[in-house]
Amino acid sequence: MTSIKKAALSFIFTTILLDVIGLSIIAPVFPRLIEQLIDGNISQASQWSGLLVFAYAFMQFICAPIVGRLSDKYGRRPVLLLSLLGFGIDYIFLWLAPTIYWLLLGRVISGIFGASYTTATAYIADISSDKNRSQNFGMIGAAFGLGYIIGPILGGALSELGPRVPFIASAILTFINLIYGYFVLPESLSIENRRPFEWKKANPLATLFELKRNKNISSGLIITFILIYIADHAVMSTWTFINIEKFDWSNTFIGLSLTIAGIMVVIVQAGLIRYINPKIGDKKSILVGLVLYTFSLISLAFANQTWMIFVLLIPYCLGGITGPSLKSIISKNVPQNEQGELQGILTSLMAVASIIGPLLMTNIFYLFTSPATPIQFAGAPFLVGAFLMMTSVFITVNNMKKNLIEER
């Protein structure tokens, strides 16, 4: 990697980092803010949380392919900056929201413009070779992890000043990020590698059909990709709700738990994956990661002490070697000038998972925690996530036997 590419990687890493800090800083206060706005309990708040994530994911599903194609035509830089502007507007809505419906409108706006992940992954693909692609995608995970180290604990602390203060901080960080990108983020896609924008290929169904027609990408691999991201919402969408219900965690303690998880993610994504992946390869990294995910989710479901939660975060975060390896295999089979479209497709698949996952997991949580339920079991979403991960293990093993997953 040349010095220019290293600098570009540093720029995009910082951009994602500031973006994630702005996102994660609000995580500790979100459940109780929803409780306040709906005048309900934590179980009811979880249902609204699932709906808010659904609104964001649905709009991103519609808009992400458009963003990917626009970045292939106009370059990554302008599209990324527009996405950051959308996030900033969303945080202002969250800050001012007098009712739950304002939160919903803010999530819709964020879903329309919030495609920084799509463009960032295309940016990474632009500056990567087959040799370092997995490691560079791992740096995206590391930026997420580092953001989750700083953001939640900062959000927990700021919530002591008022429940809306973290949203103000998020808006400020996002606009700082926007200004930073405007002045220092270089363009990664050269003019000769750009291609025309076509509306017929920019709708989500058309892009998914494009993926289906690509003979080099296994359908089983795509199913695994979707199942993993649905299963991830057992943690992503219900972590705060489950631990409030089981252990009555405070905003500060929720922030601390997310910060510890972020530290572990950074260790795995920025450190261990760079040693594990070259030694065992992408295919085995996927399989090992899925097994670790399954074990940890089953264990988290039955954990009845706070210390158990923190111990089980170790194998769960180690399972994070799966994602970069899976994306690496998929992106290796796509030409350079189609990487933006591919990342838009993958983001659409993640959005499909985020349409299904939050509604599924939060409603399972509600079903097993509402006062009317005969069986009280707050950890039920973790068991559903474990089942989906186990299913992915079988699909991956089957694909390996049929030699449908190929590495270069």
Coordinates of C-alpha atoms in Angstrom, one line a residue:
M1 CA 0.0 0.0 0.0
T2 CA 1.4 3.4 -1.0
S3 CA 1.7 6.3 1.4
I4 CA -1.3 8.0 -0.4
K5 CA -3.5 4.9 0.1
K6 CA -2.4 4.7 3.8
A7 CA -3.3 8.4 4.2
A8 CA -6.7 7.8 2.5
L9 CA -7.4 4.8 4.8
S10 CA -6.6 7.0 7.8
F11 CA -9.0 9.7 6.5
I12 CA -11.9 7.2 6.1
F13 CA -11.1 5.5 9.4
T14 CA -11.4 8.9 11.2
T15 CA -14.6 9.8 9.3
I16 CA -16.3 6.5 10.3
L17 CA -14.9 6.9 13.9
L18 CA -16.5 10.3 14.4
D19 CA -19.7 9.1 12.7
V20 CA -20.0 6.1 15.2
I21 CA -19.2 8.3 18.2
G22 CA -22.1 10.5 17.2
L23 CA -24.3 7.4 16.8
S24 CA -23.3 5.5 20.0
I25 CA -23.3 8.5 22.3
I26 CA -27.1 8.4 22.3
A27 CA -27.4 4.6 23.0
P28 CA -27.4 4.7 26.8
V29 CA -30.3 7.2 27.0
F30 CA -32.5 5.9 24.1
P31 CA -34.5 3.2 26.0
R32 CA -35.6 5.5 28.8
L33 CA -36.2 8.5 26.5
I34 CA -38.7 6.3 24.6
E35 CA -40.2 5.2 27.9
Q36 CA -40.7 8.9 28.7
L37 CA -42.2 9.8 25.4
I38 CA -44.7 7.0 25.3
D39 CA -45.4 7.1 29.0
G40 CA -44.9 3.3 29.2
N41 CA -42.6 0.6 30.5
I42 CA -39.3 -0.8 29.2
S43 CA -41.1 -3.7 27.5
Q44 CA -43.3 -1.4 25.5
A45 CA -40.4 0.9 24.8
S46 CA -38.6 -2.0 23.2
Q47 CA -41.4 -2.4 20.6
W48 CA -41.1 1.3 19.7
S49 CA -37.3 0.9 19.4
G50 CA -37.8 -1.9 17.0
L51 CA -40.1 0.3 14.9
L52 CA -37.7 3.2 14.9
V53 CA -34.9 0.9 13.6
F54 CA -37.3 -0.5 11.1
A55 CA -38.0 2.9 9.7
Y56 CA -34.3 3.7 9.4
A57 CA -33.6 0.3 7.8
F58 CA -36.5 0.4 5.3
M59 CA -35.5 3.8 4.0
Q60 CA -31.9 2.7 3.8
F61 CA -32.9 -0.4 1.9
I62 CA -34.6 1.8 -0.7
C63 CA -31.9 4.5 -0.9
A64 CA -28.6 2.6 -0.4
P65 CA -28.5 1.2 -4.0
I66 CA -29.1 4.7 -5.3
V67 CA -26.3 6.0 -3.1
G68 CA -24.0 3.2 -4.3
R69 CA -24.7 3.9 -7.9
L70 CA -24.3 7.7 -7.4
S71 CA -20.9 7.1 -5.8
D72 CA -19.9 5.1 -8.9
K73 CA -20.8 8.1 -11.1
Y74 CA -19.8 11.1 -9.1
G75 CA -17.2 9.7 -6.7
R76 CA -17.2 8.6 -3.1
R77 CA -16.4 12.0 -1.5
P78 CA -19.5 14.1 -2.4
V79 CA -21.9 11.3 -1.6
L80 CA -20.2 10.6 1.8
L81 CA -20.5 14.3 2.8
L82 CA -24.2 14.4 1.9
S83 CA -24.8 11.3 4.0
L84 CA -23.1 13.0 7.0
L85 CA -25.4 16.1 6.5
G86 CA -28.4 13.8 6.8
F87 CA -27.1 12.3 10.0
G88 CA -26.6 15.8 11.5
I89 CA -30.2 16.7 10.6
D90 CA -31.4 13.5 12.3
Y91 CA -29.7 14.3 15.6
I92 CA -31.3 17.7 15.6
F93 CA -34.7 16.1 15.3
L94 CA -33.8 13.7 18.1
W95 CA -32.7 16.6 20.3
L96 CA -35.9 18.6 19.8
A97 CA -38.4 15.7 19.6
P98 CA -41.5 16.5 21.7
T99 CA -43.2 13.2 20.8
I100 CA -42.3 9.7 19.7
Y101 CA -43.4 10.6 16.1
W102 CA -40.6 13.2 15.9
L103 CA -38.1 10.4 16.6
L104 CA -39.7 8.4 13.9
L105 CA -39.4 11.3 11.4
G106 CA -35.8 11.7 12.3
R107 CA -35.1 8.0 11.7
V108 CA -36.7 8.3 8.3
I109 CA -34.5 11.3 7.4
S110 CA -31.4 9.4 8.7
G111 CA -32.3 6.3 6.6
I112 CA -32.6 8.4 3.4
F113 CA -29.2 10.0 3.8
G114 CA -27.4 7.7 6.2
A115 CA -25.4 5.7 3.7
S116 CA -22.0 6.6 4.9
Y117 CA -21.3 3.0 5.5
T118 CA -22.1 2.1 1.9
T119 CA -19.8 4.8 0.5
A120 CA -17.1 4.1 3.1
T121 CA -16.9 0.4 2.2
A122 CA -16.7 1.2 -1.5
Y123 CA -13.9 3.7 -0.6
I124 CA -12.0 0.9 1.2
A125 CA -12.5 -1.4 -1.8
D126 CA -11.1 1.3 -4.1
I127 CA -7.8 1.5 -2.3
S128 CA -7.4 -2.2 -1.4
S129 CA -5.7 -5.2 -3.1
D130 CA -6.7 -8.8 -2.8
K131 CA -3.9 -9.3 -0.3
N132 CA -5.0 -6.6 2.2
R133 CA -8.8 -6.4 1.5
S134 CA -9.9 -8.4 4.6
Q135 CA -7.6 -6.4 6.9
N136 CA -8.8 -3.1 5.5
F137 CA -12.4 -4.1 5.9
G138 CA -11.4 -5.0 9.4
M139 CA -10.3 -1.4 10.0
I140 CA -13.9 -0.4 9.4
G141 CA -14.9 -2.7 12.2
A142 CA -12.1 -1.3 14.3
A143 CA -13.5 2.3 13.7
F144 CA -16.9 1.1 14.9
G145 CA -15.3 -0.5 17.9
L146 CA -13.3 2.5 18.9
G147 CA -16.4 4.7 18.4
Y148 CA -18.3 2.4 20.7
I149 CA -15.5 2.8 23.3
I150 CA -15.7 6.6 23.3
G151 CA -19.4 7.2 22.5
P152 CA -21.3 5.2 25.0
I153 CA -19.3 6.1 28.1
L154 CA -19.4 9.7 27.0
G155 CA -23.2 9.4 26.4
G156 CA -23.7 7.9 29.8
A157 CA -21.8 10.7 31.5
L158 CA -23.6 13.5 29.4
S159 CA -27.0 12.0 30.3
E160 CA -26.3 13.1 33.9
L161 CA -26.6 16.7 32.6
G162 CA -29.9 15.9 30.9
P163 CA -31.6 13.3 28.7
R164 CA -31.2 15.4 25.5
V165 CA -27.6 16.5 26.0
P166 CA -26.2 13.4 24.2
F167 CA -28.2 14.3 21.1
I168 CA -26.7 17.8 21.0
A169 CA -23.2 16.3 21.3
S170 CA -24.0 13.9 18.5
A171 CA -25.1 16.7 16.2
I172 CA -21.9 18.7 17.0
L173 CA -19.7 15.7 16.3
T174 CA -21.4 14.9 13.0
F175 CA -21.1 18.5 11.7
I176 CA -17.4 18.5 12.8
N177 CA -17.0 15.3 10.8
L178 CA -18.7 16.9 7.8
I179 CA -16.3 19.9 7.9
Y180 CA -13.3 17.6 8.4
G181 CA -14.3 15.5 5.4
Y182 CA -14.9 18.6 3.2
F183 CA -11.4 19.8 3.7
V184 CA -9.2 16.7 4.0
L185 CA -11.0 13.6 2.6
P186 CA -9.5 12.8 -0.9
E187 CA -11.5 11.2 -3.7
S188 CA -10.8 7.5 -4.1
L189 CA -12.5 6.7 -7.4
S190 CA -10.6 7.9 -10.5
I191 CA -12.5 9.4 -13.5
E192 CA -11.7 6.4 -15.8
N193 CA -13.3 4.0 -13.3
R194 CA -16.6 5.8 -13.0
R195 CA -19.7 4.7 -14.9
P196 CA -23.2 6.2 -15.8
F197 CA -26.1 6.2 -13.4
E198 CA -29.0 4.0 -14.4
W199 CA -32.3 4.2 -12.5
K200 CA -33.4 0.7 -13.5
K201 CA -30.4 -0.7 -11.7
A202 CA -30.7 1.7 -8.7
N203 CA -33.8 0.2 -7.1
P204 CA -33.3 -2.3 -4.4
L205 CA -35.0 -5.2 -6.1
A206 CA -33.0 -4.7 -9.4
T207 CA -29.7 -4.6 -7.5
L208 CA -30.6 -7.8 -5.7
F209 CA -31.4 -9.5 -9.0
E210 CA -28.0 -8.2 -10.3
L211 CA -26.4 -10.1 -7.4
K212 CA -28.4 -13.2 -8.2
R213 CA -27.2 -13.2 -11.8
N214 CA -23.5 -13.1 -10.6
K215 CA -22.4 -16.7 -11.0
N216 CA -19.3 -16.0 -9.0
I217 CA -21.1 -15.3 -5.7
S218 CA -22.7 -18.2 -3.9
S219 CA -26.4 -17.8 -2.9
G220 CA -25.6 -19.7 0.2
L221 CA -23.0 -17.1 1.1
I222 CA -25.6 -14.4 0.7
I223 CA -28.1 -16.3 2.9
T224 CA -25.4 -16.6 5.5
F225 CA -24.7 -12.8 5.2
I226 CA -28.4 -12.0 5.9
L227 CA -28.8 -14.5 8.7
I228 CA -25.7 -13.2 10.5
Y229 CA -27.0 -9.6 10.4
I230 CA -30.5 -10.6 11.5
A231 CA -28.9 -12.6 14.4
D232 CA -26.7 -9.6 15.4
H233 CA -29.9 -7.7 16.3
A234 CA -30.4 -10.1 19.2
V235 CA -27.7 -8.0 20.7
M236 CA -27.8 -4.7 18.8
S237 CA -31.6 -4.1 19.2
T238 CA -32.2 -5.6 22.7
W239 CA -28.9 -5.3 24.6
T240 CA -29.9 -2.3 26.7
F241 CA -33.5 -3.5 27.1
I242 CA -32.5 -7.0 28.3
N243 CA -29.9 -5.7 30.8
I244 CA -32.3 -3.0 32.2
E245 CA -34.9 -5.7 32.6
K246 CA -32.6 -8.3 34.1
F247 CA -30.2 -6.2 36.1
D248 CA -31.7 -2.7 36.2
W249 CA -28.6 -1.2 34.7
S250 CA -28.3 2.6 34.9
N251 CA -27.5 4.8 31.8
T252 CA -23.9 5.1 33.0
F253 CA -23.5 1.3 33.4
I254 CA -25.0 0.7 30.0
G255 CA -22.5 3.1 28.6
L256 CA -19.7 1.2 30.4
S257 CA -20.8 -2.1 29.0
L258 CA -20.9 -0.8 25.4
T259 CA -17.5 0.8 25.9
I260 CA -16.0 -2.6 27.1
A261 CA -17.6 -4.3 24.1
G262 CA -16.0 -1.6 21.9
I263 CA -12.6 -2.2 23.3
M264 CA -12.9 -5.9 22.6
V265 CA -14.1 -5.2 19.0
V266 CA -11.1 -3.0 18.4
I267 CA -8.7 -5.7 19.7
V268 CA -10.3 -8.3 17.3
Q269 CA -10.8 -6.1 14.2
A270 CA -7.7 -4.0 14.3
G271 CA -5.4 -6.6 15.9
L272 CA -6.3 -10.3 16.0
I273 CA -7.9 -10.5 12.6
R274 CA -4.6 -9.4 11.0
Y275 CA -3.0 -12.5 12.4
I276 CA -5.9 -15.0 12.4
N277 CA -7.1 -14.4 8.8
P278 CA -3.7 -14.9 7.0
K279 CA -3.1 -18.1 9.0
I280 CA -6.5 -19.8 8.6
G281 CA -8.0 -18.0 5.5
D282 CA -11.3 -16.4 4.9
K283 CA -13.4 -19.6 4.8
K284 CA -12.2 -21.0 8.2
S285 CA -12.4 -17.5 9.7
I286 CA -16.1 -17.4 8.8
L287 CA -16.8 -20.9 10.3
V288 CA -14.8 -20.2 13.5
G289 CA -16.5 -16.9 14.0
L290 CA -20.0 -18.4 13.6
V291 CA -19.3 -21.1 16.2
L292 CA -18.1 -18.4 18.6
Y293 CA -21.2 -16.3 18.0
T294 CA -23.5 -19.3 18.6
F295 CA -21.8 -20.4 21.9
S296 CA -21.8 -16.9 23.3
L297 CA -25.5 -16.1 22.4
I298 CA -26.7 -19.3 24.1
S299 CA -24.7 -18.5 27.2
L300 CA -25.8 -14.9 27.3
A301 CA -29.5 -16.0 27.2
F302 CA -29.1 -17.8 30.5
A303 CA -26.6 -15.5 32.2
N304 CA -28.0 -14.4 35.6
Q305 CA -25.1 -12.4 37.0
T306 CA -23.6 -9.1 35.6
W307 CA -20.1 -10.5 35.6
M308 CA -21.2 -13.3 33.3
I309 CA -22.3 -10.8 30.7
F310 CA -18.9 -9.2 30.6
V311 CA -17.0 -12.6 30.4
L312 CA -19.3 -13.8 27.5
L313 CA -18.5 -10.6 25.6
I314 CA -15.1 -12.1 24.9
P315 CA -16.2 -15.0 22.6
Y316 CA -19.0 -12.9 21.2
C317 CA -16.6 -10.2 20.0
L318 CA -14.1 -12.8 18.8
G319 CA -16.9 -14.0 16.5
G320 CA -16.4 -10.7 14.7
I321 CA -13.7 -12.3 12.5
T322 CA -16.7 -13.5 10.4
G323 CA -17.8 -10.2 8.9
P324 CA -14.7 -8.9 7.2
S325 CA -13.8 -12.4 5.8
L326 CA -17.3 -12.8 4.3
K327 CA -17.2 -9.3 2.7
S328 CA -13.7 -10.1 1.4
I329 CA -14.8 -13.2 -0.4
I330 CA -17.7 -11.4 -2.0
S331 CA -15.8 -8.3 -3.1
K332 CA -13.0 -10.3 -4.6
N333 CA -15.3 -11.5 -7.3
V334 CA -16.5 -8.1 -8.4
P335 CA -14.7 -5.7 -10.8
Q336 CA -13.2 -2.4 -9.5
N337 CA -15.8 -0.2 -11.2
E338 CA -18.7 -2.1 -9.7
Q339 CA -17.5 -2.0 -6.1
G340 CA -19.8 0.9 -5.3
E341 CA -22.8 -1.0 -6.6
L342 CA -21.8 -4.1 -4.7
Q343 CA -21.4 -2.3 -1.4
G344 CA -24.8 -0.7 -2.1
I345 CA -26.2 -4.2 -2.5
L346 CA -24.6 -5.5 0.6
T347 CA -25.8 -2.5 2.6
S348 CA -29.3 -3.2 1.2
L349 CA -29.0 -6.8 2.4
M350 CA -28.0 -5.4 5.8
A351 CA -31.0 -3.1 5.7
V352 CA -33.2 -6.1 4.9
A353 CA -31.7 -7.8 8.0
S354 CA -32.4 -4.5 9.9
I355 CA -36.0 -4.5 8.7
I356 CA -36.5 -8.0 10.0
G357 CA -34.1 -8.2 12.9
P358 CA -35.2 -5.4 15.2
L359 CA -38.9 -6.1 14.8
L360 CA -38.3 -9.8 15.4
M361 CA -36.0 -9.4 18.4
T362 CA -37.8 -6.5 20.2
N363 CA -41.2 -8.2 19.8
I364 CA -39.7 -11.5 21.2
F365 CA -38.4 -9.5 24.1
Y366 CA -41.8 -7.9 24.6
L367 CA -43.5 -11.3 24.3
F368 CA -41.4 -12.7 27.1
T369 CA -41.3 -9.7 29.4
S370 CA -44.8 -8.1 29.2
P371 CA -46.8 -8.4 32.4
A372 CA -49.3 -10.7 30.7
T373 CA -46.8 -13.3 29.5
P374 CA -46.9 -16.7 31.4
I375 CA -43.2 -17.3 30.8
Q376 CA -40.8 -14.5 31.9
F377 CA -37.5 -14.9 30.0
A378 CA -35.7 -11.7 29.0
G379 CA -32.9 -13.6 27.2
A380 CA -35.2 -15.1 24.6
P381 CA -33.9 -12.9 21.7
F382 CA -30.4 -14.3 22.4
L383 CA -31.6 -17.8 21.8
V384 CA -33.2 -16.9 18.6
G385 CA -30.0 -15.2 17.5
A386 CA -28.1 -18.4 18.4
F387 CA -30.4 -20.5 16.3
L388 CA -29.8 -18.3 13.3
M389 CA -26.0 -18.4 13.8
M390 CA -26.2 -22.2 14.0
T391 CA -28.1 -22.3 10.8
S392 CA -25.4 -20.2 9.2
V393 CA -22.8 -22.7 10.3
F394 CA -24.6 -25.5 8.5
I395 CA -25.0 -23.5 5.4
T396 CA -21.3 -22.5 5.4
V397 CA -20.2 -26.1 5.9
N398 CA -22.4 -27.2 3.1
N399 CA -21.0 -24.6 0.7
M400 CA -17.5 -25.6 1.6
K401 CA -18.3 -29.2 0.7
K402 CA -19.7 -28.2 -2.6
N403 CA -16.7 -25.9 -3.3
L404 CA -18.9 -22.9 -3.9
I405 CA -16.8 -20.6 -1.8
E406 CA -13.6 -19.7 -3.7
E407 CA -10.7 -17.7 -2.5
R408 CA -8.1 -16.1 -4.7

